[in-house]
Structures are given as structure tokens and as C-alpha cells.
CSV table of N, CA and C in Angstrom, one decimal:
chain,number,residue,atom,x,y,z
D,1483,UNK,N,11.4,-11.4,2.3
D,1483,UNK,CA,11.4,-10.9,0.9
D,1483,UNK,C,12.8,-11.2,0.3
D,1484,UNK,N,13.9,-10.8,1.2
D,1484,UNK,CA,15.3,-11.1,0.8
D,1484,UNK,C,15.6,-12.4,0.3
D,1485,UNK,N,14.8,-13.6,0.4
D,1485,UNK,CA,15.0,-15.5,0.0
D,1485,UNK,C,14.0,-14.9,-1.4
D,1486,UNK,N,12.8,-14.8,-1.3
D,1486,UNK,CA,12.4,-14.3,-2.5
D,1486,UNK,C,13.0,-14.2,-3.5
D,1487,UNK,N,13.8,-12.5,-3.3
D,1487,UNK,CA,14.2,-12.3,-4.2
D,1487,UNK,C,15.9,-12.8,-4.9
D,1488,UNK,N,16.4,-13.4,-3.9
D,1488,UNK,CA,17.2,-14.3,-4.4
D,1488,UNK,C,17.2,-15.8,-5.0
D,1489,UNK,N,15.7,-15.5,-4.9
D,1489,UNK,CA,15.3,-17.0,-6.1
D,1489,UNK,C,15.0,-16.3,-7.5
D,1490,UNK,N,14.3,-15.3,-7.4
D,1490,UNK,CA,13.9,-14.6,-8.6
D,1490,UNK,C,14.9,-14.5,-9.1
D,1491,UNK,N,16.1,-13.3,-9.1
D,1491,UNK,CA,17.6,-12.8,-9.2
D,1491,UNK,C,17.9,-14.4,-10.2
D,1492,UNK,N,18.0,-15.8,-9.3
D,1492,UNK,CA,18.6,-16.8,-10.1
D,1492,UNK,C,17.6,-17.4,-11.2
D,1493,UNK,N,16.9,-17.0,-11.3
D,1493,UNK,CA,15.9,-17.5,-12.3
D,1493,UNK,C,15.8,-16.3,-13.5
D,1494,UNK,N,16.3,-14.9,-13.4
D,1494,UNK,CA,15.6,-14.0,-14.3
D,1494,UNK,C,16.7,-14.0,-15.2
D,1495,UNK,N,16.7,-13.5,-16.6
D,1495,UNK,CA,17.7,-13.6,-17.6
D,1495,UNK,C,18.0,-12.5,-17.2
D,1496,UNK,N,19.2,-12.5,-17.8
D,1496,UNK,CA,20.0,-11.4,-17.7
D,1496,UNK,C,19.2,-9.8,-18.3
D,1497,UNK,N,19.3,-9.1,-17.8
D,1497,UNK,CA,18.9,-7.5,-18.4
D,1497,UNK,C,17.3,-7.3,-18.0
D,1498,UNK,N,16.5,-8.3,-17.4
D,1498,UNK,CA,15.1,-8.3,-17.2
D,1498,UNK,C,14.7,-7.2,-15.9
D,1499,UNK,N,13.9,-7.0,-15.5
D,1499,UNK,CA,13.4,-5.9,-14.3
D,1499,UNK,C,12.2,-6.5,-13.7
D,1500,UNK,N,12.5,-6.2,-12.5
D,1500,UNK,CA,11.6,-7.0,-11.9
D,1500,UNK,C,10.9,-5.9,-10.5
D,1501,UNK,N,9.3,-5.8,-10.5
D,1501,UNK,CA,8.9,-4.9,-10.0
D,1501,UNK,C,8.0,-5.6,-8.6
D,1502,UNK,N,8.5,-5.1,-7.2
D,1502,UNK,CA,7.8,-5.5,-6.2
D,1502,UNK,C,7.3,-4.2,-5.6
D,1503,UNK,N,5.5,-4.8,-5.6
D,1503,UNK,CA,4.8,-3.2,-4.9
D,1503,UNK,C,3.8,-4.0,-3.5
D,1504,UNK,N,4.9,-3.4,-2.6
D,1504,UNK,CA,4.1,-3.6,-1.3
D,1504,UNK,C,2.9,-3.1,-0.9
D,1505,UNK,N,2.1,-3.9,-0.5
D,1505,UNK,CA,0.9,-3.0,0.2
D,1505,UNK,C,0.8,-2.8,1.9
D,1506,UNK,N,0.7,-1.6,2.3
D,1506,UNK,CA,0.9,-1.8,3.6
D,1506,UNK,C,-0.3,-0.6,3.7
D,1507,UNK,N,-0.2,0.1,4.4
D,1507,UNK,CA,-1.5,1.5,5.2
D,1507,UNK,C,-1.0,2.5,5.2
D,1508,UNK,N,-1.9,3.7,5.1
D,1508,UNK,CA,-1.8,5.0,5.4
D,1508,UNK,C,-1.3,5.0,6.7
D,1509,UNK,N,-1.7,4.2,7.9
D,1509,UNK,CA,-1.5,4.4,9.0
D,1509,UNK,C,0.3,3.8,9.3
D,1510,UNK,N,0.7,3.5,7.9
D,1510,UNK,CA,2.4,3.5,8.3
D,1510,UNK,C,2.7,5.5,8.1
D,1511,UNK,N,2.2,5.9,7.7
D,1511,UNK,CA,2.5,7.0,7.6
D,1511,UNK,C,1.7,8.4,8.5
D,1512,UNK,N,0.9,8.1,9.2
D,1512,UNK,CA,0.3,8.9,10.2
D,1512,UNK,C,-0.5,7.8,11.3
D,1513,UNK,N,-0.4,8.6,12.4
D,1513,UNK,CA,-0.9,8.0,13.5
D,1513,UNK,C,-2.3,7.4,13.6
D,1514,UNK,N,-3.3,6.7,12.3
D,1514,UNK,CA,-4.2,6.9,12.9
D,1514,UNK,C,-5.1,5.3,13.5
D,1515,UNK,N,-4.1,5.0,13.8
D,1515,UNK,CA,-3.9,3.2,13.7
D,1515,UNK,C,-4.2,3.0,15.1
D,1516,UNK,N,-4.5,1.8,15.4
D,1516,UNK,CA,-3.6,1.4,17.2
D,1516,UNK,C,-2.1,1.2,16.5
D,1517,UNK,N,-1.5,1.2,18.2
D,1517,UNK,CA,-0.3,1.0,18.3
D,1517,UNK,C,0.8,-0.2,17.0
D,1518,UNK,N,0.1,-1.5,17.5
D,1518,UNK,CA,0.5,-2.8,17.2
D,1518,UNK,C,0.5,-2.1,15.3
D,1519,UNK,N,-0.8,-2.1,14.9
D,1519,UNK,CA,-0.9,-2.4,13.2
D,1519,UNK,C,0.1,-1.1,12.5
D,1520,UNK,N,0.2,0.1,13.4
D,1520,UNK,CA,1.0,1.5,13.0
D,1520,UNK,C,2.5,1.2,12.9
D,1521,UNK,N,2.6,0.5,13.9
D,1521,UNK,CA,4.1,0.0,13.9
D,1521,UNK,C,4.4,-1.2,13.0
D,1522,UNK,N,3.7,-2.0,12.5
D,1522,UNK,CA,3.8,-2.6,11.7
D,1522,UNK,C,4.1,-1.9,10.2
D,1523,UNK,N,2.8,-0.8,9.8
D,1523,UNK,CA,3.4,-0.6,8.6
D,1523,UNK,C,3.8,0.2,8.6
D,1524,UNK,N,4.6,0.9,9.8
D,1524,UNK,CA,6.2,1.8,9.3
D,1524,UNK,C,7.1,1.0,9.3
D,1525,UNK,N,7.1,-0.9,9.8
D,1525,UNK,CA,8.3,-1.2,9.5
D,1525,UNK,C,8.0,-1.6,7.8
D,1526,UNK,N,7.2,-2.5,7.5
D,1526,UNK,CA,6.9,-2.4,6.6
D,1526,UNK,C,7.4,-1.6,5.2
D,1527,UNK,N,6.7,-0.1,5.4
D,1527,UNK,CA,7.6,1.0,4.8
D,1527,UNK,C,9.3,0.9,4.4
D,1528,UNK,N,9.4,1.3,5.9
D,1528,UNK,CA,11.3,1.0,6.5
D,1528,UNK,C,11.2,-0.1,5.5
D,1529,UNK,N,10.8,-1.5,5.8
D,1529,UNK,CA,11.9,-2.4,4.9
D,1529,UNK,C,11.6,-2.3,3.6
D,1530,UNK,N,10.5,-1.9,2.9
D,1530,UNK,CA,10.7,-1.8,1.7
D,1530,UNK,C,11.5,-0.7,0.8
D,1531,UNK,N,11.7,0.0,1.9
D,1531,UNK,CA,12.8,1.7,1.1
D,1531,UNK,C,14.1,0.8,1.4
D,1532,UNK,N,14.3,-0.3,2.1
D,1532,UNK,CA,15.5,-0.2,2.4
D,1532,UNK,C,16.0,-1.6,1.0
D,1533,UNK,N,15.3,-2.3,0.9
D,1533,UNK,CA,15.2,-2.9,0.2
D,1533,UNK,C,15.3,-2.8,-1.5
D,1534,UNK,N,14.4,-1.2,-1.6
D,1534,UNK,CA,14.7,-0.7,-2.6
D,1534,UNK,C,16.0,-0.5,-3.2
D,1535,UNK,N,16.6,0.6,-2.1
D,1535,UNK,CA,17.9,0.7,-1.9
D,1535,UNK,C,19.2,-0.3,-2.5
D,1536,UNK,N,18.6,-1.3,-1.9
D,1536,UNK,CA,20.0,-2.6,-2.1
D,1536,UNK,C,19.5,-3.2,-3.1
D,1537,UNK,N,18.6,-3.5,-3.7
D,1537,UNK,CA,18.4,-4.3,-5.1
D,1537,UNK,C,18.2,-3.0,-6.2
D,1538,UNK,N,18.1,-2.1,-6.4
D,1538,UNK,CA,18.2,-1.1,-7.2
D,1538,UNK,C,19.4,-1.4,-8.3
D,1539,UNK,N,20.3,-1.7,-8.1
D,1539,UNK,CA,21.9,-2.0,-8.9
D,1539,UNK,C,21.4,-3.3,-9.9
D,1540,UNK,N,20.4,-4.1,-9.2
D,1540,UNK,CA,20.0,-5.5,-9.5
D,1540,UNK,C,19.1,-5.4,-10.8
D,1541,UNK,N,18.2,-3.9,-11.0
D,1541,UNK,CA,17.3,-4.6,-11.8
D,1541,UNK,C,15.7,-4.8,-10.7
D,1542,UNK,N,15.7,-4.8,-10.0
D,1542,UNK,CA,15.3,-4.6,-9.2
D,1542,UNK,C,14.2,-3.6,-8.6
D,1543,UNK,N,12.7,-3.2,-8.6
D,1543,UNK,CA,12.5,-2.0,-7.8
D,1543,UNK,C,11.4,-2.3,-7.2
D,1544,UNK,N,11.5,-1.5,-5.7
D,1544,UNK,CA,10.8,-2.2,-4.4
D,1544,UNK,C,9.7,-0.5,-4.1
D,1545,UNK,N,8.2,-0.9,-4.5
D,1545,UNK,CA,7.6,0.6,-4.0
D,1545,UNK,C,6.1,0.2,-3.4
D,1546,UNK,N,5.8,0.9,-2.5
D,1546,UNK,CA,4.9,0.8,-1.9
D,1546,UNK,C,3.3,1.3,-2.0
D,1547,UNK,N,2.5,0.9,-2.1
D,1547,UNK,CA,1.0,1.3,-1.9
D,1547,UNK,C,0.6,1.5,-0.5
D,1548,UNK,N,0.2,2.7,0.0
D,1548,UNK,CA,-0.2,2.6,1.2
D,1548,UNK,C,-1.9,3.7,1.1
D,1549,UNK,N,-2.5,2.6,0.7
D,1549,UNK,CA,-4.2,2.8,0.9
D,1549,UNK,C,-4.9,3.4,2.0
D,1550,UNK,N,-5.8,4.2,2.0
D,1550,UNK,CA,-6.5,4.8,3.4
D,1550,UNK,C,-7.4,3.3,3.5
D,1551,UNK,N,-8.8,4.0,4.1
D,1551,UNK,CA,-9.9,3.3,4.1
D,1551,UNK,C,-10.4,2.5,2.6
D,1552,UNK,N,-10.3,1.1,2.7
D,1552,UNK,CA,-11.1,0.9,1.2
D,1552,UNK,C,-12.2,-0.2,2.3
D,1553,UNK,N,-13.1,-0.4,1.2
D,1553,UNK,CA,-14.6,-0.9,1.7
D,1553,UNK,C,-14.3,-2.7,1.5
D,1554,UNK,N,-13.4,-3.5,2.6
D,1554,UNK,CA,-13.6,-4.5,2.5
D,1554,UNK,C,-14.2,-5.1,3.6
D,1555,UNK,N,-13.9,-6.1,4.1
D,1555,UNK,CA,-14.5,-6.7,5.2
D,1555,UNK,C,-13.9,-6.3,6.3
D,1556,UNK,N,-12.2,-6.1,5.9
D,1556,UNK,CA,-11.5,-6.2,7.3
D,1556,UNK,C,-11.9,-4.7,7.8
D,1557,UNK,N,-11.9,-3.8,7.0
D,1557,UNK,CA,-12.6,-2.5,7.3
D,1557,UNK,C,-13.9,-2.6,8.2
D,1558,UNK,N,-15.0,-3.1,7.2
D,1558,UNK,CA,-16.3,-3.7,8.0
D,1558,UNK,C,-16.1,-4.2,9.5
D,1559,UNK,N,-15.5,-4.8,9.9
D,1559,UNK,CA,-15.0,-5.6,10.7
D,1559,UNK,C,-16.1,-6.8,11.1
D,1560,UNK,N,-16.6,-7.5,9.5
D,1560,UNK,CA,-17.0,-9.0,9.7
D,1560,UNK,C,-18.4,-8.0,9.1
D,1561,UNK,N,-19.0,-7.1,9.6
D,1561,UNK,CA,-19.7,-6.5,9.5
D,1561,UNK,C,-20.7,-6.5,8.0
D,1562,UNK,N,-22.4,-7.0,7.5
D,1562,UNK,CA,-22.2,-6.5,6.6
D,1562,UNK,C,-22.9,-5.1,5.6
D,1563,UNK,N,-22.8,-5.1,4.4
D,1563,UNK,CA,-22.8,-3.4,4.2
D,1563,UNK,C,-24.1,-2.6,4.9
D,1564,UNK,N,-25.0,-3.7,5.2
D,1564,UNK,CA,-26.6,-2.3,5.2
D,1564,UNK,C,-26.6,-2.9,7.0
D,1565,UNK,N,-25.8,-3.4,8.0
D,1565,UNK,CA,-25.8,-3.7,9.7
D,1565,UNK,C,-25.6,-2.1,10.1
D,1566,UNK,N,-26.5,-1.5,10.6
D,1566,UNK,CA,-26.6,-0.3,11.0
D,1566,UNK,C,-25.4,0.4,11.6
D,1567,UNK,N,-24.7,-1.1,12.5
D,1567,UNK,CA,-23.3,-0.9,13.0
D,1567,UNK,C,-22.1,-0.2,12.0
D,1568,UNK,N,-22.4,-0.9,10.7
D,1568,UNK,CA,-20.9,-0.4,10.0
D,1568,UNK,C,-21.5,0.9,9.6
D,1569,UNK,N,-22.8,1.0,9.2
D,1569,UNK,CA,-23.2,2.6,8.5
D,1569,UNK,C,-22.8,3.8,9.6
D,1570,UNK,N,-23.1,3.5,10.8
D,1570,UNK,CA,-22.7,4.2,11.8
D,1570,UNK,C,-21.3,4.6,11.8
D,1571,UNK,N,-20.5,3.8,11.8
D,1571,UNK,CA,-18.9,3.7,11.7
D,1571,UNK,C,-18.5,4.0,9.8
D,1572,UNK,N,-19.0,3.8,8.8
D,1572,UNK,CA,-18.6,4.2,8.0
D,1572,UNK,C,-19.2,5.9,7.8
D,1573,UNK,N,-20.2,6.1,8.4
D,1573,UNK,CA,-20.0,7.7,8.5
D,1573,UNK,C,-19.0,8.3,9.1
D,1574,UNK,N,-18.6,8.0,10.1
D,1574,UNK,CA,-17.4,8.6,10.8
D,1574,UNK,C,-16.4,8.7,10.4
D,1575,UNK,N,-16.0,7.3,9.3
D,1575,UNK,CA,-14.5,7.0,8.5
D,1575,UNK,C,-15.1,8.0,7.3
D,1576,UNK,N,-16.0,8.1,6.5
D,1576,UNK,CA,-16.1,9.3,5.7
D,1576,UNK,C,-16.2,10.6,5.7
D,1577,UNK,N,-16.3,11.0,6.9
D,1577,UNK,CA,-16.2,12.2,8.0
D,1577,UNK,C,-14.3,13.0,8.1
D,1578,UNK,N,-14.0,11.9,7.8
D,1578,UNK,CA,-12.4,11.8,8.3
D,1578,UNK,C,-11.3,11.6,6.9
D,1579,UNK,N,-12.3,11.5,5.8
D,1579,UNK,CA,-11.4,11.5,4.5
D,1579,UNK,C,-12.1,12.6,3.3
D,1580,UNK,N,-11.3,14.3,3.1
D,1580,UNK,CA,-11.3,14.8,2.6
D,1580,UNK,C,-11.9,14.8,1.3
D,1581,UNK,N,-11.8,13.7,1.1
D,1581,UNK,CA,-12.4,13.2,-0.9
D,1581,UNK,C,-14.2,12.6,-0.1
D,1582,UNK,N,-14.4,12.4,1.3
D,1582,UNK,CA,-15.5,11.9,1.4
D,1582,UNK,C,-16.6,11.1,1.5
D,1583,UNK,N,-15.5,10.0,0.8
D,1583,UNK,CA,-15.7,8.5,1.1
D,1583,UNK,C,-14.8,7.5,1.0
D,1584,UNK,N,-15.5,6.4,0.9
D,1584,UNK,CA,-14.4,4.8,1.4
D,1584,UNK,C,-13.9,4.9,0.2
D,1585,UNK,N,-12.7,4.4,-0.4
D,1585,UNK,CA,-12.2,3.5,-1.5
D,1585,UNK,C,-13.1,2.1,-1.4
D,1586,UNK,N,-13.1,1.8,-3.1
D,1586,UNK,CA,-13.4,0.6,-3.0
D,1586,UNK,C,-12.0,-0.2,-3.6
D,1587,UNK,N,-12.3,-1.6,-3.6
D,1587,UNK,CA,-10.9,-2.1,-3.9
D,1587,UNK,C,-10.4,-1.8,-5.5
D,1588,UNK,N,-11.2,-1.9,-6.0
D,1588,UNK,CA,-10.8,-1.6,-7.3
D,1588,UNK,C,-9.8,-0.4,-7.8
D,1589,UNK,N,-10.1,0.2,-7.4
D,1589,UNK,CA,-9.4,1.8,-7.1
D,1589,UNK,C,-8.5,1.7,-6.8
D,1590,UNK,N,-7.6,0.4,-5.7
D,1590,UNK,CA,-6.4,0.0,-5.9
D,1590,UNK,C,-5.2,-0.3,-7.0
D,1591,UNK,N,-6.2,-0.7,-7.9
D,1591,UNK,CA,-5.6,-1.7,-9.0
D,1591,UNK,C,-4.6,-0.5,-9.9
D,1592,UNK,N,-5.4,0.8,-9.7
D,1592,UNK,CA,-4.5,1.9,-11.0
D,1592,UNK,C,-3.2,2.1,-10.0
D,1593,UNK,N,-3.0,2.6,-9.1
D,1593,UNK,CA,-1.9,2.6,-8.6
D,1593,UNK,C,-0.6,1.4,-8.9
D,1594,UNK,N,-0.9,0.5,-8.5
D,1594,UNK,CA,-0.4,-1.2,-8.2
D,1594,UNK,C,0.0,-1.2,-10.1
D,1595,UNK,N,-0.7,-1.2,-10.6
D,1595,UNK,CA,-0.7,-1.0,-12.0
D,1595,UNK,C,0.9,-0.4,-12.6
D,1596,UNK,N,0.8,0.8,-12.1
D,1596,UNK,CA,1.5,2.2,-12.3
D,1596,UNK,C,2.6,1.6,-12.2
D,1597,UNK,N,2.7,1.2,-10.6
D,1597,UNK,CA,3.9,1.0,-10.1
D,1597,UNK,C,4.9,-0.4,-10.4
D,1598,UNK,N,4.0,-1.3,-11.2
D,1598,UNK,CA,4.6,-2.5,-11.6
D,1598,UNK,C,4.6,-2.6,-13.3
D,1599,UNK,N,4.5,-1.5,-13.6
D,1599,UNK,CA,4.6,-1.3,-14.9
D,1599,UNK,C,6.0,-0.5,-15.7
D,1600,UNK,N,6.2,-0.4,-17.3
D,1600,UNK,CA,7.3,0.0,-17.4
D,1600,UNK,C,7.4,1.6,-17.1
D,1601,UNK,N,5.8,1.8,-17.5
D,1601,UNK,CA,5.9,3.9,-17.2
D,1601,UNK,C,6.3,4.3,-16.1
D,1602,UNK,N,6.8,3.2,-14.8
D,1602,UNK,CA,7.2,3.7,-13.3
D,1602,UNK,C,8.4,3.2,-13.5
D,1603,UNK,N,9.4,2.9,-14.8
D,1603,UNK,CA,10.9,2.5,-14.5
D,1603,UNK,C,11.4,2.8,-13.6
D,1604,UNK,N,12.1,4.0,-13.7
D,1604,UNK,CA,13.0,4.8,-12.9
D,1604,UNK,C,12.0,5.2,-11.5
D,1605,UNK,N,11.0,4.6,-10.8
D,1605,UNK,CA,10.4,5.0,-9.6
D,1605,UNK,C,10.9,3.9,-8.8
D,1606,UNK,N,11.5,3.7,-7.5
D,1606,UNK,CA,11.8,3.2,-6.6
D,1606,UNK,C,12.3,3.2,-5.6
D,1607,UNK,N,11.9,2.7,-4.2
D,1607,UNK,CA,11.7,3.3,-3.0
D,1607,UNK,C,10.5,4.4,-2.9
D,1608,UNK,N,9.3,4.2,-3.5
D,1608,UNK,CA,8.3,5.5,-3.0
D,1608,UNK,C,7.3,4.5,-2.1
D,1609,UNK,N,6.7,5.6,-1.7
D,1609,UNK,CA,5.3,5.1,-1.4
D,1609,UNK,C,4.3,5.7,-1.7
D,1610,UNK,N,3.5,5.3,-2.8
D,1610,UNK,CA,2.4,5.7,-3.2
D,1610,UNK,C,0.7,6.2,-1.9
D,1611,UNK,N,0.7,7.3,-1.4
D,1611,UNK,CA,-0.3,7.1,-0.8
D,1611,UNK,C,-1.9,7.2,-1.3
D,1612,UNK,N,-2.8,6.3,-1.6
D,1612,UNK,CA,-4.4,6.7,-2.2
D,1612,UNK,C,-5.5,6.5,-0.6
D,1613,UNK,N,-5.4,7.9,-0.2
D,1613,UNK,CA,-5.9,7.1,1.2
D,1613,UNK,C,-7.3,8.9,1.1
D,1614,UNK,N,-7.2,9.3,-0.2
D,1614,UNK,CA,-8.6,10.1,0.1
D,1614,UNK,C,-8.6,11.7,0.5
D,1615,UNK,N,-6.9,12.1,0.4
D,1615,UNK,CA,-6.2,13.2,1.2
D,1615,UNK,C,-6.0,13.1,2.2
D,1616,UNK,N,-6.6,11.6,3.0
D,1616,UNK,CA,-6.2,11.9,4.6
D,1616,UNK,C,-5.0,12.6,5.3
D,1617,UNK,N,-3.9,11.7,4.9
D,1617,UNK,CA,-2.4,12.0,5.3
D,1617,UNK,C,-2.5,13.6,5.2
D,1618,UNK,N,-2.7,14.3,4.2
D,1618,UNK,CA,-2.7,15.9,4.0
D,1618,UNK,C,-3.4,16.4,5.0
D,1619,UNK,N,-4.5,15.5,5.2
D,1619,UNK,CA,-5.4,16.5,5.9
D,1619,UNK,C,-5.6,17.2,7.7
């Protein structure tokens, strides 16, 4: 991200803002991952707060999306929607999210929106979580 945004930086006029919204997982923020993917998006997290941090002075602002379950494929796992396999497994993951069901992707978009828009100026370094109350729960 740091070459990124040192191409952006030389390209942007002077006084302009420039908004980066990570997408990483609820499971950077609670355990409910395997190992490998959980540690990924707490670094993920980690580097984007830190990131925030140091381009902030710049014009700059670095914030994260971290989504629970939403209903894609990689969720599915190849799976498709009516294979008794995923209905079996998508009861369980709805079993486990407070609000009661999957996200779909779209439901993404208002957040991501939010966050790369001017009504989120002054927001930088957060992480937005839409994961269904899980994290709370």
C-alpha cells in the first residue's frame, strides 16, 4: 500500500483527500477464524490503523470494513445456494449471527460508501464492523 500511495501523493493536486477503505473480516477482530485467515486480518487491521496514522498529515485517510458472513461463494465454499450441504452449514452460520442471517453483498456497499465519502472526513483509522452483532455477541 505504502508504493501505492506514493504514486497517488505524486499525482494528486494539491489540497485534494484521498480515501482508502480496507476490506478485511470480523474474524480480524474475534477468534472465529482458523488460525492462518485470523492472523491475517488482524495484521491487516494493524496495518491499516497504522497507516492511517502516518498519512493522516497527508490528506490522506486509511479505514476499514470488516464484514461478518455475507452470501458469496467463498462463504458457500464452491457450494451452490439450494446443495443441501451449504443449507446445512448456512443454518449454523445463521444460528451464530444475532440479526439472524447471512449478509448479502450489497449490504456492503453502504458502509464502503460512508467511509469513502466526504460525510466520513474527519473518520480515520476505524474499523467499521457489519458482521450481524456477531463481534457483540
Amino acid at each position: 500500500m505504502h508504493a501505492q500511495i506514493a504514486l497517488w501523493l505524486k499525482a494528486a493536486s494539491k489540497g485534494s483527500t484521498l480515501a482508502i477503505v480496507n476490506v478485511a473480516s470480523v474474524c480480524g477482530e474475534a477468534a472465529f477464524c482458523g488460525p492462518a485467515y485470523t492472523t491475517s486480518k488482524w495484521g491487516e487491521i494493524g496495518f491499516s490503523k497504522q497507516a492511517a496514522s502516518h498519512y493522516a498529515g497527508k490528506g490522506i485517510r486509511v479505514n476499514v470494513l470488516a464484514p461478518g458472513p455475507v452470501n458469496t461463494p467463498m462463504l458457500r465454499g464452491g457450494l451452490a445456494e439450494d446443495d443441501p450441504r451449504w443449507l446445512a452449514r448456512k443454518f449454523i452460520i445463521e444460528k451464530s449471527v444475532p440479526m439472524g442471517r447471512i449478509a448479502e453483498p450489497w449490504e456492503m456497499a453502504g458502509p464502503v460508501t460512508f467511509l469513502s465519502s466526504d460525510a466520513s472526513s474527519y473518520v480515520t483509522g476505524v474499523v467499521v464492523t457489519a458482521d450481524g452483532g456477531m463481534v457483540n455477541h
